[in-house]
Short mmCIF file of C-alpha atoms in Angstrom, two decimals:
data_model
loop_
_atom_site.label_atom_id
_atom_site.label_comp_id
_atom_site.label_asym_id
_atom_site.label_seq_id
_atom_site.Cartn_x
_atom_site.Cartn_y
_atom_site.Cartn_z
CA MET A 1 -4.75 16.58 34.45
CA LYS A 2 -3.07 18.78 31.33
CA LEU A 3 -2.36 16.71 28.46
CA ILE A 4 -1.57 16.76 24.99
CA ILE A 5 -3.65 14.60 22.59
CA ASN A 6 -3.24 14.24 18.85
CA GLY A 7 -0.98 17.52 19.75
CA ALA A 8 -3.68 19.66 20.93
CA GLU A 9 -3.82 20.57 25.02
CA ARG A 10 -7.17 18.78 26.83
CA GLU A 11 -7.37 18.55 30.54
CA VAL A 12 -8.97 15.23 31.56
CA ASP A 13 -9.32 14.06 34.78
CA GLY A 14 -10.33 10.98 36.77
CA VAL A 15 -7.53 9.76 33.81
CA GLN A 16 -4.37 7.23 35.92
CA THR A 17 -3.32 4.94 32.80
CA ILE A 18 -3.30 5.00 29.49
CA ALA A 19 -5.88 2.60 29.61
CA ASP A 20 -8.22 5.41 31.76
CA VAL A 21 -7.65 8.08 28.63
CA VAL A 22 -8.88 5.83 26.04
CA ALA A 23 -11.58 4.93 28.09
CA HIS A 24 -12.28 8.15 28.93
CA PHE A 25 -13.00 8.94 24.96
CA GLY A 26 -14.73 6.00 24.31
CA LEU A 27 -12.29 4.32 22.69
CA ALA A 28 -11.78 0.99 24.65
CA GLY A 29 -12.25 -2.54 22.30
CA LYS A 30 -12.32 -0.50 19.24
CA PRO A 31 -8.54 -1.05 17.11
CA LEU A 32 -6.40 1.78 17.72
CA VAL A 33 -2.12 2.22 18.07
CA VAL A 34 -1.48 4.61 21.70
CA GLU A 35 2.39 6.21 21.13
CA ALA A 36 3.12 8.09 24.50
CA ASP A 37 6.31 10.79 25.23
CA GLY A 38 7.24 9.19 21.91
CA ALA A 39 7.14 5.46 22.61
CA VAL A 40 4.80 3.08 20.58
CA LEU A 41 2.62 0.98 23.47
CA THR A 42 1.02 -2.11 22.33
CA ALA A 43 -2.58 -2.99 24.10
CA GLU A 44 -1.15 -5.16 26.67
CA GLN A 45 0.73 -1.93 28.38
CA TRP A 46 -2.29 0.37 28.52
CA GLU A 47 -2.89 -0.81 31.60
CA THR A 48 -0.19 0.36 32.93
CA ALA A 49 1.71 2.84 31.85
CA ASP A 50 0.94 5.90 34.18
CA VAL A 51 0.37 8.99 32.56
CA HIS A 52 1.77 12.34 33.68
CA ALA A 53 0.37 15.97 33.06
CA ASN A 54 1.66 17.52 29.94
CA MET A 55 2.22 13.84 28.68
CA GLN A 56 1.96 14.00 25.18
CA ILE A 57 -0.05 11.27 23.86
CA GLU A 58 -0.72 9.80 20.28
CA LEU A 59 -4.55 8.56 19.53
CA VAL A 60 -4.01 6.63 16.01
CA HIS A 61 -6.22 4.13 14.28
CA PHE A 62 -6.26 3.05 10.28
CA VAL A 63 -8.03 5.02 7.75
CA GLY A 64 -8.81 3.84 4.09
CA GLY A 65 -5.21 4.79 2.02
CA GLY A 66 -3.66 3.53 -1.29
CA MET B 1 0.97 -24.42 -14.13
CA ARG B 2 1.88 -23.48 -10.83
CA ASP B 3 2.26 -19.82 -10.68
CA SER B 4 2.56 -18.33 -7.20
CA LEU B 5 4.13 -15.16 -6.12
CA GLN B 6 5.30 -14.74 -2.40
CA ILE B 7 6.29 -12.27 -1.14
CA GLY B 8 7.66 -12.16 3.18
CA GLY B 9 7.12 -16.02 3.94
CA ILE B 10 4.16 -15.54 2.78
CA GLU B 11 2.10 -17.76 -0.61
CA LEU B 12 -0.31 -14.48 -2.80
CA SER B 13 -3.49 -16.20 -4.56
CA SER B 14 -3.77 -12.54 -6.41
CA ARG B 15 -0.84 -10.13 -8.06
CA PHE B 16 -3.57 -7.66 -7.60
CA PHE B 17 -2.90 -5.31 -4.02
CA ILE B 18 -5.94 -2.97 -3.28
CA GLY B 19 -6.45 0.37 -1.63
CA THR B 20 -8.73 1.16 0.77
CA GLY B 21 -9.01 5.19 0.23
CA LEU B 22 -11.63 6.84 -1.94
CA PHE B 23 -14.47 4.37 -2.37
CA PRO B 24 -17.94 6.52 -2.04
CA ASN B 25 -18.98 4.47 0.64
CA PRO B 26 -18.25 1.09 2.91
CA TYR B 27 -20.86 -1.04 0.88
CA VAL B 28 -19.24 -0.64 -2.40
CA GLN B 29 -15.80 -0.77 -1.03
CA GLN B 30 -16.52 -4.21 0.52
CA GLU B 31 -18.14 -5.14 -2.81
CA ALA B 32 -15.08 -4.56 -5.05
CA ILE B 33 -12.52 -5.90 -2.56
CA LYS B 34 -14.08 -9.10 -2.55
CA ALA B 35 -14.84 -8.59 -6.56
CA SER B 36 -10.83 -7.62 -7.09
CA GLY B 37 -9.71 -10.90 -5.92
CA ALA B 38 -6.99 -9.00 -3.84
CA GLN B 39 -5.42 -10.76 -0.85
CA VAL B 40 -3.36 -7.43 0.12
CA LEU B 41 -5.05 -4.61 1.35
CA THR B 42 -3.26 -1.13 1.64
CA PHE B 43 -4.42 1.35 4.73
CA ALA B 44 -2.98 4.53 6.10
CA ILE B 45 -2.65 5.74 9.88
CA ARG B 46 -4.17 8.82 11.59
CA ARG B 47 -4.79 10.68 14.19
CA ILE B 48 -8.13 9.72 15.67
CA ASN B 49 -10.50 12.78 15.21
CA LEU B 50 -11.59 12.94 18.77
CA GLU B 51 -13.79 15.68 18.51
CA SER B 52 -16.59 13.14 16.21
CA THR B 53 -17.31 9.96 18.26
CA GLU B 54 -18.36 8.29 14.83
CA ASP B 55 -15.73 5.39 13.88
CA ASP B 56 -14.00 5.65 10.88
CA SER B 57 -11.89 2.59 11.74
CA ILE B 58 -11.39 1.43 8.21
CA LEU B 59 -11.27 -1.96 9.68
CA GLN B 60 -14.35 -2.27 11.07
CA HIS B 61 -15.98 -3.06 7.63
CA VAL B 62 -12.86 -5.56 6.48
CA GLN B 63 -11.61 -6.77 9.19
CA ASN B 64 -10.46 -10.59 8.11
CA GLU B 65 -8.07 -13.64 8.67
CA TYR B 66 -7.97 -13.77 4.68
CA PHE B 67 -6.22 -10.77 4.18
CA VAL B 68 -2.59 -8.70 4.36
CA TYR B 69 -3.05 -5.49 5.54
CA LEU B 70 0.02 -2.91 4.25
CA PRO B 71 -0.30 -0.10 6.03
CA ASN B 72 1.51 2.80 4.03
CA THR B 73 3.30 5.36 5.70
CA SER B 74 2.17 8.16 3.54
CA GLY B 75 1.68 11.61 5.60
CA ALA B 76 5.71 10.97 6.22
CA ARG B 77 7.94 13.69 4.94
CA THR B 78 10.86 12.07 5.92
CA ALA B 79 12.35 8.43 7.05
CA ASP B 80 12.42 9.67 10.74
CA GLU B 81 8.38 9.90 10.41
CA ALA B 82 7.95 6.91 7.80
CA ILE B 83 9.46 4.69 10.54
CA ARG B 84 7.92 6.43 13.34
CA ILE B 85 4.29 5.23 11.29
CA ALA B 86 5.61 1.90 10.85
CA ARG B 87 6.58 1.20 14.36
CA LEU B 88 2.59 2.49 15.11
CA ALA B 89 0.76 0.22 12.64
CA ARG B 90 2.84 -2.86 13.69
CA ALA B 91 1.65 -1.81 17.54
CA SER B 92 -1.52 -2.90 16.58
CA GLY B 93 -0.62 -6.40 15.94
CA LEU B 94 -2.37 -6.64 12.56
CA SER B 95 0.81 -6.81 10.65
CA ASP B 96 4.36 -6.54 10.21
CA TRP B 97 4.37 -5.19 6.55
CA VAL B 98 4.65 -1.73 5.60
CA LYS B 99 5.13 0.08 2.50
CA VAL B 100 7.58 3.41 2.98
CA GLU B 101 5.85 6.40 0.93
CA ILE B 102 7.32 9.05 1.96
CA SER B 103 6.63 12.05 0.05
CA ALA B 104 8.05 15.85 0.87
CA ASN B 105 6.44 17.45 -2.49
CA GLU B 106 2.59 17.53 -2.05
CA ARG B 107 2.18 18.29 -5.80
CA THR B 108 3.24 15.74 -7.06
CA LEU B 109 3.55 13.35 -4.10
CA LEU B 110 6.53 11.76 -5.63
CA PRO B 111 8.50 9.13 -3.40
CA ASP B 112 11.74 10.98 -2.15
CA PRO B 113 14.45 7.69 -2.55
CA ILE B 114 16.83 8.68 -0.80
CA GLU B 115 14.47 9.14 2.40
CA THR B 116 13.05 6.23 1.32
CA LEU B 117 16.39 4.15 1.51
CA LYS B 118 17.30 5.11 4.42
CA ALA B 119 13.64 4.07 5.80
CA THR B 120 13.95 0.73 4.71
CA GLU B 121 17.66 0.55 5.21
CA ILE B 122 16.43 0.78 9.29
CA LEU B 123 12.73 -0.87 9.47
CA VAL B 124 14.56 -4.24 7.48
CA LYS B 125 17.14 -4.23 10.65
CA GLU B 126 13.67 -4.08 12.80
CA GLY B 127 12.21 -6.80 11.29
CA PHE B 128 9.63 -5.77 9.14
CA THR B 129 8.63 -6.48 5.91
CA VAL B 130 9.31 -3.88 3.83
CA LEU B 131 7.19 -2.96 0.75
CA PRO B 132 8.79 0.90 -0.56
CA TYR B 133 6.76 2.92 -2.80
CA ILE B 134 9.72 4.56 -5.35
CA THR B 135 10.15 6.51 -8.87
CA ASP B 136 10.90 3.80 -11.59
CA ASP B 137 14.82 4.33 -11.03
CA PRO B 138 15.76 1.09 -12.17
CA ILE B 139 19.10 2.04 -9.75
CA MET B 140 17.28 2.69 -7.14
CA CYS B 141 15.16 0.34 -6.86
CA LYS B 142 18.08 -2.36 -7.22
CA ARG B 143 19.63 -0.38 -4.12
CA LEU B 144 16.34 -0.83 -2.05
CA GLU B 145 16.48 -4.84 -2.97
CA GLU B 146 20.50 -4.64 -1.80
CA ALA B 147 18.45 -2.98 1.45
CA GLY B 148 16.41 -5.38 2.02
CA ALA B 149 13.06 -5.06 0.38
CA ALA B 150 11.06 -7.92 -0.04
CA ALA B 151 9.33 -6.00 -2.71
CA VAL B 152 9.83 -3.00 -4.74
CA MET B 153 6.62 -0.97 -5.77
CA PRO B 154 7.99 1.78 -8.40
CA GLY B 155 5.02 4.29 -9.67
CA ALA B 156 3.55 4.28 -13.07
CA ALA B 157 2.93 7.56 -13.06
CA PRO B 158 2.55 10.31 -10.22
CA ILE B 159 -0.17 9.20 -7.48
CA GLY B 160 -4.07 9.12 -8.28
CA THR B 161 -2.93 10.23 -11.72
CA GLY B 162 -4.57 7.70 -13.71
CA LEU B 163 -1.55 8.30 -16.50
CA GLY B 164 -0.86 5.16 -17.22
CA ILE B 165 3.41 3.88 -17.10
CA LEU B 166 5.54 6.94 -18.07
CA ASN B 167 8.68 4.86 -18.42
CA PRO B 168 8.16 1.38 -20.04
CA TYR B 169 11.53 0.98 -21.16
CA HIS B 170 13.13 1.96 -17.32
CA LEU B 171 9.98 -0.30 -15.59
CA GLY B 172 11.11 -3.31 -18.73
CA LEU B 173 15.01 -2.84 -16.78
CA ILE B 174 13.41 -3.06 -13.67
CA VAL B 175 12.29 -6.44 -13.45
CA GLU B 176 14.95 -7.84 -16.49
CA ASP B 177 17.63 -6.94 -12.99
CA ALA B 178 15.38 -7.69 -9.75
CA LYS B 179 15.15 -10.18 -7.98
CA VAL B 180 12.49 -9.49 -5.51
CA PRO B 181 8.84 -8.84 -6.90
CA ILE B 182 8.42 -6.10 -8.87
CA ILE B 183 4.72 -4.23 -7.47
CA VAL B 184 3.47 -1.72 -9.95
CA ASP B 185 2.40 1.06 -7.26
CA ALA B 186 -0.06 4.27 -8.14
CA GLY B 187 -0.68 6.30 -11.42
CA LEU B 188 -2.37 3.23 -13.24
CA GLY B 189 -5.72 4.17 -14.80
CA SER B 190 -7.04 1.92 -16.52
CA VAL B 191 -7.08 -2.26 -17.47
CA SER B 192 -4.82 -1.36 -21.09
CA ASP B 193 -2.66 -0.31 -18.06
CA VAL B 194 -3.03 -2.90 -15.72
CA ALA B 195 -2.43 -5.80 -19.12
CA GLN B 196 0.96 -3.45 -20.28
CA ALA B 197 2.97 -3.64 -16.75
CA MET B 198 1.96 -7.24 -16.36
CA GLU B 199 3.32 -8.22 -19.89
CA LEU B 200 5.77 -5.63 -18.52
CA GLY B 201 6.80 -8.86 -16.39
CA VAL B 202 5.54 -7.26 -13.29
CA SER B 203 4.59 -9.15 -9.82
CA GLY B 204 1.82 -7.86 -9.22
CA VAL B 205 -0.10 -3.74 -8.99
CA LEU B 206 -1.58 -1.52 -6.37
CA MET B 207 -4.03 0.47 -7.48
CA ASN B 208 -6.67 2.36 -4.93
CA THR B 209 -8.06 5.20 -6.75
CA PRO B 210 -9.00 3.22 -10.45
CA VAL B 211 -10.74 1.11 -8.78
CA ALA B 212 -12.66 3.90 -6.27
CA LYS B 213 -13.03 6.26 -8.71
CA ALA B 214 -14.42 4.76 -11.12
CA LYS B 215 -18.35 5.23 -11.90
CA ASP B 216 -18.85 1.53 -11.52
CA PRO B 217 -16.05 0.92 -8.73
CA VAL B 218 -17.63 -3.30 -7.68
CA THR B 219 -17.54 -4.19 -12.28
CA MET B 220 -14.23 -1.84 -12.50
CA ALA B 221 -12.15 -4.43 -9.64
CA LYS B 222 -13.29 -7.16 -11.64
CA ALA B 223 -11.99 -5.56 -15.21
CA MET B 224 -8.53 -4.76 -13.22
CA LYS B 225 -8.70 -8.34 -11.84
CA LEU B 226 -8.94 -10.08 -15.46
CA ALA B 227 -6.29 -7.18 -17.18
CA ILE B 228 -3.91 -8.46 -14.20
CA GLU B 229 -4.71 -12.43 -15.22
CA ALA B 230 -5.08 -11.64 -18.76
CA GLY B 231 -1.72 -9.79 -18.55
CA ARG B 232 0.42 -12.23 -16.78
CA LEU B 233 -0.88 -14.96 -18.66
CA SER B 234 0.05 -13.26 -21.80
CA TYR B 235 3.64 -12.33 -20.47
CA LEU B 236 4.31 -16.10 -19.08
CA SER B 237 3.08 -16.99 -23.28
CA GLY B 238 5.18 -14.68 -24.84
CA ARG B 239 4.26 -12.57 -26.99
CA ILE B 240 5.48 -12.33 -31.18
CA GLU B 241 8.14 -10.28 -32.32
CA LYS B 242 6.94 -6.62 -34.30
CA LYS B 243 7.87 -6.86 -37.34
CA LYS B 244 7.98 -4.34 -40.37
CA TYR B 245 5.39 -5.53 -42.85
CA ALA B 246 2.93 -8.38 -43.27
CA SER B 247 3.36 -11.93 -43.37
CA ALA B 248 -0.17 -14.13 -44.00
CA SER B 249 -1.60 -16.48 -41.64
CA SER B 250 -1.84 -18.63 -45.17
CA GLY B 251 1.34 -18.38 -46.13
CA TYR B 252 1.26 -16.18 -50.02
CA GLU B 253 0.80 -18.69 -52.41
CA ALA B 254 -1.36 -17.60 -55.58
CA PHE B 255 -5.06 -18.57 -54.99
CA LYS B 256 -6.16 -19.31 -58.21
CA LEU B 257 -9.40 -20.38 -58.91
CA ASN B 258 -8.60 -22.33 -62.30
#
């Protein structure tokens, strides 16, 4: 399935939910936040949030800053 | 004497807000945070680099229930972008505090006051504890307070310059008029800048570069902590008036040996 993740097109196979996408990139259990098609999703929502072709997904995390 | 600082319903044990960027490595960062005594930690939000599996999340190194997390909206150029970043930050479940930071000018990184006010108004309505970073303009600071900011954070000088307090007169006016804590954010360079800020009566300081980029960040963090405490005590104690001419400490009676 074609997804737009962090601004770049990616072919990601075998994913049905946001939780699958997170796991696909080896990020399960890590502190991150997901936005899908403009909506912020809390971690509890990942399992039930279905992905669809061309979905715009942002995977963000905290980095050092002042 | 109890001299506490309250922001967003939280009593803070320290007047030092420390940034988590630019440290040479996570170990030095951790030790510097410890030496600073800071309770409030700032950090930024960025896209995860999916090409590198290496984990560079800042929270791996500092997560601890003692700290209050203050995510910033750095990278935002408009109120809408800042609001989006703030919502992402809150979804982490770590904090509903946000430092609104909106800069459209890459050379100065000075905040856009109009967008900052707009973002502050909206985020306050959404229930965030909002601490906007803003220019040292007394009228703007008042407008942000009226918009519901939990604390207002005027800059001493542009971010990362270490130029110190460029306009102490304005900072003094801001403090005099404020009903919320004033935290000096950005531009400080040394302990003398920090002590000066505290002597002007600000409630605290936010620093990153002057600690992280010092030759010895851990010792500098401790120096800054002491400067904050010294400046605060000096402010509370009331300094002497400045006079044009000398006045002897022991009176000016003639001193004759015979």
